[in-house]
C-alpha cells in the first residue's frame, strides 16, 4: 500500500492557505447482487471508476456504500463495510491518492480507516455519538456536513427562518462538541450540505452566501455536483446532463471560499479549477 500522500490535514490546509482548490471525485459502490459474482463486479466497477477519476486529476477519492439521496433507505453497518472495505483496499493498493469514506456510522469509519481511508466524510455531521467517537479515535480529517432531518424524509418540508444563520449556529455547536470530545481542530472540514433538507431557495441562498462560513477559519467543502437543484434550474431531468451546471456551481462555490469540490465530473472540474488557479497565480506580485 502506498503511504498516505503526506499528512492529509496538512495538504488540505496548505491548499486552503495558497488558494488551491482540491477536487474530490465520487466513487459510489453500488449495491451488490446476492451472488459472489455480483460482489466482484461491483468491486471491479468501483475500482475502474476510481482509476478513471485518478487519471482525470482528482486529489481525493470519496468512497461511499450507502446512498443518502432523498428518500433512500438506510443500510446496516455490516453490509456497508462489506461493500466499501474491499474497494478501499484495492484503491489504496494501486492508486496513490488519499481516500475518504462517506458514511454516517462509527463502525464503518473504523473499518474504512483500518483499510486505508485517510479521511471521514459524514453527511450527518458526527451527530451519532459512536461516529464522533470513531472520528476521535481514528484521528483523520473529517468533513462535518449539515443535514436537516434524515435522508429518507429530509426533502419533504425543509424549513428555516434564515438558512445561513441556522447553519452558522449548527457549525459553531458541532465544532465545540468535536473539540470537547477530543478531535483536533486541524482535522475539521465544514460543508453546508447542498440538497440535504433544503429547498431550491435555501440551496441558492447557501451558495450565494457561502463565504459566510469562512468565519470559522476551517477548510470548506461544497458538494453540488449533478444535484436536483441543478435539474430544477436547467430543466435537465437526467443527472448526467447536469455537467455544465455542476461545473458552474462549483466555480461559484470556489470563488466564495470552497476549498474542496466533491464532484462526479472530475476532468471537467479540474479544467474549470485550473482557470481559477491561473487567475489567482496571476495576482501574485
Ligand atoms: C454530499 C456528500 C455533499 C458531502 C453526498 C449526492 C448525494 N458528502 N455525500 N457533501 N452529497 N460532504 O452526491 O448527490 O454534498 S451524497
mmCIF file with all atom_site columns, N, CA and C in Angstrom, residues 23-29 46 49-50 53-54 56 58 60-64 69 100 102 121 221-227 261-266:
data_model
loop_
_atom_site.group_PDB
_atom_site.id
_atom_site.type_symbol
_atom_site.label_atom_id
_atom_site.label_alt_id
_atom_site.label_comp_id
_atom_site.label_asym_id
_atom_site.label_entity_id
_atom_site.label_seq_id
_atom_site.pdbx_PDB_ins_code
_atom_site.Cartn_x
_atom_site.Cartn_y
_atom_site.Cartn_z
_atom_site.occupancy
_atom_site.B_iso_or_equiv
_atom_site.pdbx_formal_charge
_atom_site.auth_seq_id
_atom_site.auth_comp_id
_atom_site.auth_asym_id
_atom_site.auth_atom_id
_atom_site.pdbx_PDB_model_num
ATOM 1   N N  . UNK A 1 23  ? -9.984  18.761 -5.751  1.00 0.00 ? 23  UNK A N  1
ATOM 2   C CA . UNK A 1 23  ? -11.124 18.097 -6.382  1.00 0.00 ? 23  UNK A CA 1
ATOM 3   C C  . UNK A 1 23  ? -11.266 16.702 -5.774  1.00 0.00 ? 23  UNK A C  1
ATOM 4   N N  . UNK A 1 24  ? -12.422 16.476 -5.176  1.00 0.00 ? 24  UNK A N  1
ATOM 5   C CA . UNK A 1 24  ? -12.740 15.175 -4.570  1.00 0.00 ? 24  UNK A CA 1
ATOM 6   C C  . UNK A 1 24  ? -13.656 14.424 -5.532  1.00 0.00 ? 24  UNK A C  1
ATOM 7   N N  . UNK A 1 25  ? -13.200 13.312 -6.068  1.00 0.00 ? 25  UNK A N  1
ATOM 8   C CA . UNK A 1 25  ? -14.001 12.529 -7.014  1.00 0.00 ? 25  UNK A CA 1
ATOM 9   C C  . UNK A 1 25  ? -14.855 11.499 -6.292  1.00 0.00 ? 25  UNK A C  1
ATOM 10  N N  . UNK A 1 26  ? -16.083 11.367 -6.740  1.00 0.00 ? 26  UNK A N  1
ATOM 11  C CA . UNK A 1 26  ? -17.062 10.492 -6.074  1.00 0.00 ? 26  UNK A CA 1
ATOM 12  C C  . UNK A 1 26  ? -17.013 9.082  -6.649  1.00 0.00 ? 26  UNK A C  1
ATOM 13  N N  . UNK A 1 27  ? -16.812 8.114  -5.768  1.00 0.00 ? 27  UNK A N  1
ATOM 14  C CA . UNK A 1 27  ? -16.864 6.700  -6.161  1.00 0.00 ? 27  UNK A CA 1
ATOM 15  C C  . UNK A 1 27  ? -17.991 6.043  -5.365  1.00 0.00 ? 27  UNK A C  1
ATOM 16  N N  . UNK A 1 28  ? -19.116 5.812  -6.023  1.00 0.00 ? 28  UNK A N  1
ATOM 17  C CA . UNK A 1 28  ? -20.220 5.125  -5.355  1.00 0.00 ? 28  UNK A CA 1
ATOM 18  C C  . UNK A 1 28  ? -20.049 3.624  -5.540  1.00 0.00 ? 28  UNK A C  1
ATOM 19  N N  . UNK A 1 29  ? -20.135 2.896  -4.441  1.00 0.00 ? 29  UNK A N  1
ATOM 20  C CA . UNK A 1 29  ? -20.090 1.442  -4.542  1.00 0.00 ? 29  UNK A CA 1
ATOM 21  C C  . UNK A 1 29  ? -21.531 0.967  -4.576  1.00 0.00 ? 29  UNK A C  1
ATOM 22  N N  . UNK A 1 46  ? -16.168 -0.276 -9.318  1.00 0.00 ? 46  UNK A N  1
ATOM 23  C CA . UNK A 1 46  ? -15.751 0.856  -8.485  1.00 0.00 ? 46  UNK A CA 1
ATOM 24  C C  . UNK A 1 46  ? -14.265 1.142  -8.682  1.00 0.00 ? 46  UNK A C  1
ATOM 25  N N  . UNK A 1 49  ? -13.679 2.839  -11.946 1.00 0.00 ? 49  UNK A N  1
ATOM 26  C CA . UNK A 1 49  ? -14.112 4.230  -11.854 1.00 0.00 ? 49  UNK A CA 1
ATOM 27  C C  . UNK A 1 49  ? -13.073 5.060  -11.091 1.00 0.00 ? 49  UNK A C  1
ATOM 28  N N  . UNK A 1 50  ? -12.553 4.504  -10.015 1.00 0.00 ? 50  UNK A N  1
ATOM 29  C CA . UNK A 1 50  ? -11.524 5.203  -9.225  1.00 0.00 ? 50  UNK A CA 1
ATOM 30  C C  . UNK A 1 50  ? -10.289 5.473  -10.084 1.00 0.00 ? 50  UNK A C  1
ATOM 31  N N  . UNK A 1 53  ? -11.059 8.422  -12.368 1.00 0.00 ? 53  UNK A N  1
ATOM 32  C CA . UNK A 1 53  ? -11.065 9.722  -11.685 1.00 0.00 ? 53  UNK A CA 1
ATOM 33  C C  . UNK A 1 53  ? -9.644  10.147 -11.322 1.00 0.00 ? 53  UNK A C  1
ATOM 34  N N  . UNK A 1 54  ? -8.811  9.166  -10.953 1.00 0.00 ? 54  UNK A N  1
ATOM 35  C CA . UNK A 1 54  ? -7.411  9.486  -10.624 1.00 0.00 ? 54  UNK A CA 1
ATOM 36  C C  . UNK A 1 54  ? -6.699  9.999  -11.879 1.00 0.00 ? 54  UNK A C  1
ATOM 37  N N  . UNK A 1 56  ? -7.964  11.495 -14.306 1.00 0.00 ? 56  UNK A N  1
ATOM 38  C CA . UNK A 1 56  ? -8.516  12.800 -14.682 1.00 0.00 ? 56  UNK A CA 1
ATOM 39  C C  . UNK A 1 56  ? -8.036  13.926 -13.762 1.00 0.00 ? 56  UNK A C  1
ATOM 40  N N  . UNK A 1 58  ? -8.153  13.855 -10.026 1.00 0.00 ? 58  UNK A N  1
ATOM 41  C CA . UNK A 1 58  ? -8.733  14.012 -8.680  1.00 0.00 ? 58  UNK A CA 1
ATOM 42  C C  . UNK A 1 58  ? -7.625  14.107 -7.636  1.00 0.00 ? 58  UNK A C  1
ATOM 43  N N  . UNK A 1 60  ? -8.557  13.671 -4.210  1.00 0.00 ? 60  UNK A N  1
ATOM 44  C CA . UNK A 1 60  ? -9.061  12.789 -3.147  1.00 0.00 ? 60  UNK A CA 1
ATOM 45  C C  . UNK A 1 60  ? -10.158 11.931 -3.786  1.00 0.00 ? 60  UNK A C  1
ATOM 46  N N  . UNK A 1 61  ? -10.277 10.682 -3.367  1.00 0.00 ? 61  UNK A N  1
ATOM 47  C CA . UNK A 1 61  ? -11.385 9.836  -3.832  1.00 0.00 ? 61  UNK A CA 1
ATOM 48  C C  . UNK A 1 61  ? -12.328 9.599  -2.661  1.00 0.00 ? 61  UNK A C  1
ATOM 49  N N  . UNK A 1 62  ? -13.616 9.906  -2.848  1.00 0.00 ? 62  UNK A N  1
ATOM 50  C CA . UNK A 1 62  ? -14.622 9.746  -1.785  1.00 0.00 ? 62  UNK A CA 1
ATOM 51  C C  . UNK A 1 62  ? -15.430 8.484  -2.076  1.00 0.00 ? 62  UNK A C  1
ATOM 52  N N  . UNK A 1 63  ? -15.255 7.483  -1.222  1.00 0.00 ? 63  UNK A N  1
ATOM 53  C CA . UNK A 1 63  ? -15.889 6.186  -1.457  1.00 0.00 ? 63  UNK A CA 1
ATOM 54  C C  . UNK A 1 63  ? -17.078 6.016  -0.506  1.00 0.00 ? 63  UNK A C  1
ATOM 55  N N  . UNK A 1 64  ? -18.247 5.713  -1.061  1.00 0.00 ? 64  UNK A N  1
ATOM 56  C CA . UNK A 1 64  ? -19.445 5.559  -0.235  1.00 0.00 ? 64  UNK A CA 1
ATOM 57  C C  . UNK A 1 64  ? -20.236 4.312  -0.606  1.00 0.00 ? 64  UNK A C  1
ATOM 58  N N  . UNK A 1 69  ? -29.210 9.758  -1.018  1.00 0.00 ? 69  UNK A N  1
ATOM 59  C CA . UNK A 1 69  ? -30.120 10.542 -1.846  1.00 0.00 ? 69  UNK A CA 1
ATOM 60  C C  . UNK A 1 69  ? -31.471 10.653 -1.141  1.00 0.00 ? 69  UNK A C  1
ATOM 61  N N  . UNK A 1 100 ? -11.351 9.096  1.056   1.00 0.00 ? 100 UNK A N  1
ATOM 62  C CA . UNK A 1 100 ? -12.248 9.458  2.145   1.00 0.00 ? 100 UNK A CA 1
ATOM 63  C C  . UNK A 1 100 ? -13.428 8.484  2.146   1.00 0.00 ? 100 UNK A C  1
ATOM 64  N N  . UNK A 1 102 ? -17.338 7.972  2.867   1.00 0.00 ? 102 UNK A N  1
ATOM 65  C CA . UNK A 1 102 ? -18.617 8.672  3.008   1.00 0.00 ? 102 UNK A CA 1
ATOM 66  C C  . UNK A 1 102 ? -19.562 7.753  3.776   1.00 0.00 ? 102 UNK A C  1
ATOM 67  N N  . UNK A 1 121 ? -16.014 11.399 5.787   1.00 0.00 ? 121 UNK A N  1
ATOM 68  C CA . UNK A 1 121 ? -16.980 12.349 5.252   1.00 0.00 ? 121 UNK A CA 1
ATOM 69  C C  . UNK A 1 121 ? -18.350 11.944 5.773   1.00 0.00 ? 121 UNK A C  1
ATOM 70  N N  . UNK A 1 221 ? -15.935 22.499 2.270   1.00 0.00 ? 221 UNK A N  1
ATOM 71  C CA . UNK A 1 221 ? -16.205 21.578 1.170   1.00 0.00 ? 221 UNK A CA 1
ATOM 72  C C  . UNK A 1 221 ? -17.578 21.902 0.591   1.00 0.00 ? 221 UNK A C  1
ATOM 73  N N  . UNK A 1 222 ? -17.704 21.828 -0.727  1.00 0.00 ? 222 UNK A N  1
ATOM 74  C CA . UNK A 1 222 ? -19.013 22.013 -1.370  1.00 0.00 ? 222 UNK A CA 1
ATOM 75  C C  . UNK A 1 222 ? -19.311 20.816 -2.257  1.00 0.00 ? 222 UNK A C  1
ATOM 76  N N  . UNK A 1 223 ? -20.512 20.260 -2.098  1.00 0.00 ? 223 UNK A N  1
ATOM 77  C CA . UNK A 1 223 ? -20.959 19.121 -2.902  1.00 0.00 ? 223 UNK A CA 1
ATOM 78  C C  . UNK A 1 223 ? -22.259 19.494 -3.601  1.00 0.00 ? 223 UNK A C  1
ATOM 79  N N  . UNK A 1 224 ? -22.144 19.935 -4.844  1.00 0.00 ? 224 UNK A N  1
ATOM 80  C CA . UNK A 1 224 ? -23.344 20.376 -5.574  1.00 0.00 ? 224 UNK A CA 1
ATOM 81  C C  . UNK A 1 224 ? -23.527 19.528 -6.829  1.00 0.00 ? 224 UNK A C  1
ATOM 82  N N  . UNK A 1 225 ? -22.498 18.775 -7.158  1.00 0.00 ? 225 UNK A N  1
ATOM 83  C CA . UNK A 1 225 ? -22.406 18.036 -8.407  1.00 0.00 ? 225 UNK A CA 1
ATOM 84  C C  . UNK A 1 225 ? -23.685 17.264 -8.771  1.00 0.00 ? 225 UNK A C  1
ATOM 85  N N  . UNK A 1 226 ? -24.246 17.597 -9.919  1.00 0.00 ? 226 UNK A N  1
ATOM 86  C CA . UNK A 1 226 ? -25.386 16.879 -10.529 1.00 0.00 ? 226 UNK A CA 1
ATOM 87  C C  . UNK A 1 226 ? -26.641 16.876 -9.652  1.00 0.00 ? 226 UNK A C  1
ATOM 88  N N  . UNK A 1 227 ? -26.673 17.671 -8.588  1.00 0.00 ? 227 UNK A N  1
ATOM 89  C CA . UNK A 1 227 ? -27.804 17.579 -7.659  1.00 0.00 ? 227 UNK A CA 1
ATOM 90  C C  . UNK A 1 227 ? -29.085 18.109 -8.282  1.00 0.00 ? 227 UNK A C  1
ATOM 91  N N  . UNK A 1 261 ? -13.989 20.622 -3.746  1.00 0.00 ? 261 UNK A N  1
ATOM 92  C CA . UNK A 1 261 ? -15.220 20.403 -4.508  1.00 0.00 ? 261 UNK A CA 1
ATOM 93  C C  . UNK A 1 261 ? -15.423 18.904 -4.663  1.00 0.00 ? 261 UNK A C  1
ATOM 94  N N  . UNK A 1 262 ? -16.570 18.423 -4.163  1.00 0.00 ? 262 UNK A N  1
ATOM 95  C CA . UNK A 1 262 ? -16.898 16.991 -4.276  1.00 0.00 ? 262 UNK A CA 1
ATOM 96  C C  . UNK A 1 262 ? -17.728 16.815 -5.543  1.00 0.00 ? 262 UNK A C  1
ATOM 97  N N  . UNK A 1 263 ? -17.181 16.091 -6.525  1.00 0.00 ? 263 UNK A N  1
ATOM 98  C CA . UNK A 1 263 ? -17.806 16.061 -7.850  1.00 0.00 ? 263 UNK A CA 1
ATOM 99  C C  . UNK A 1 263 ? -17.790 14.678 -8.496  1.00 0.00 ? 263 UNK A C  1
ATOM 100 N N  . UNK A 1 264 ? -18.735 14.499 -9.417  1.00 0.00 ? 264 UNK A N  1
ATOM 101 C CA . UNK A 1 264 ? -18.726 13.318 -10.277 1.00 0.00 ? 264 UNK A CA 1
ATOM 102 C C  . UNK A 1 264 ? -17.807 13.522 -11.467 1.00 0.00 ? 264 UNK A C  1
ATOM 103 N N  . UNK A 1 265 ? -17.829 14.738 -12.029 1.00 0.00 ? 265 UNK A N  1
ATOM 104 C CA . UNK A 1 265 ? -17.157 15.004 -13.311 1.00 0.00 ? 265 UNK A CA 1
ATOM 105 C C  . UNK A 1 265 ? -15.795 15.638 -13.054 1.00 0.00 ? 265 UNK A C  1
ATOM 106 N N  . UNK A 1 266 ? -14.828 14.779 -12.781 1.00 0.00 ? 266 UNK A N  1
ATOM 107 C CA . UNK A 1 266 ? -13.516 15.251 -12.344 1.00 0.00 ? 266 UNK A CA 1
ATOM 108 C C  . UNK A 1 266 ? -12.788 15.986 -13.464 1.00 0.00 ? 266 UNK A C  1
#
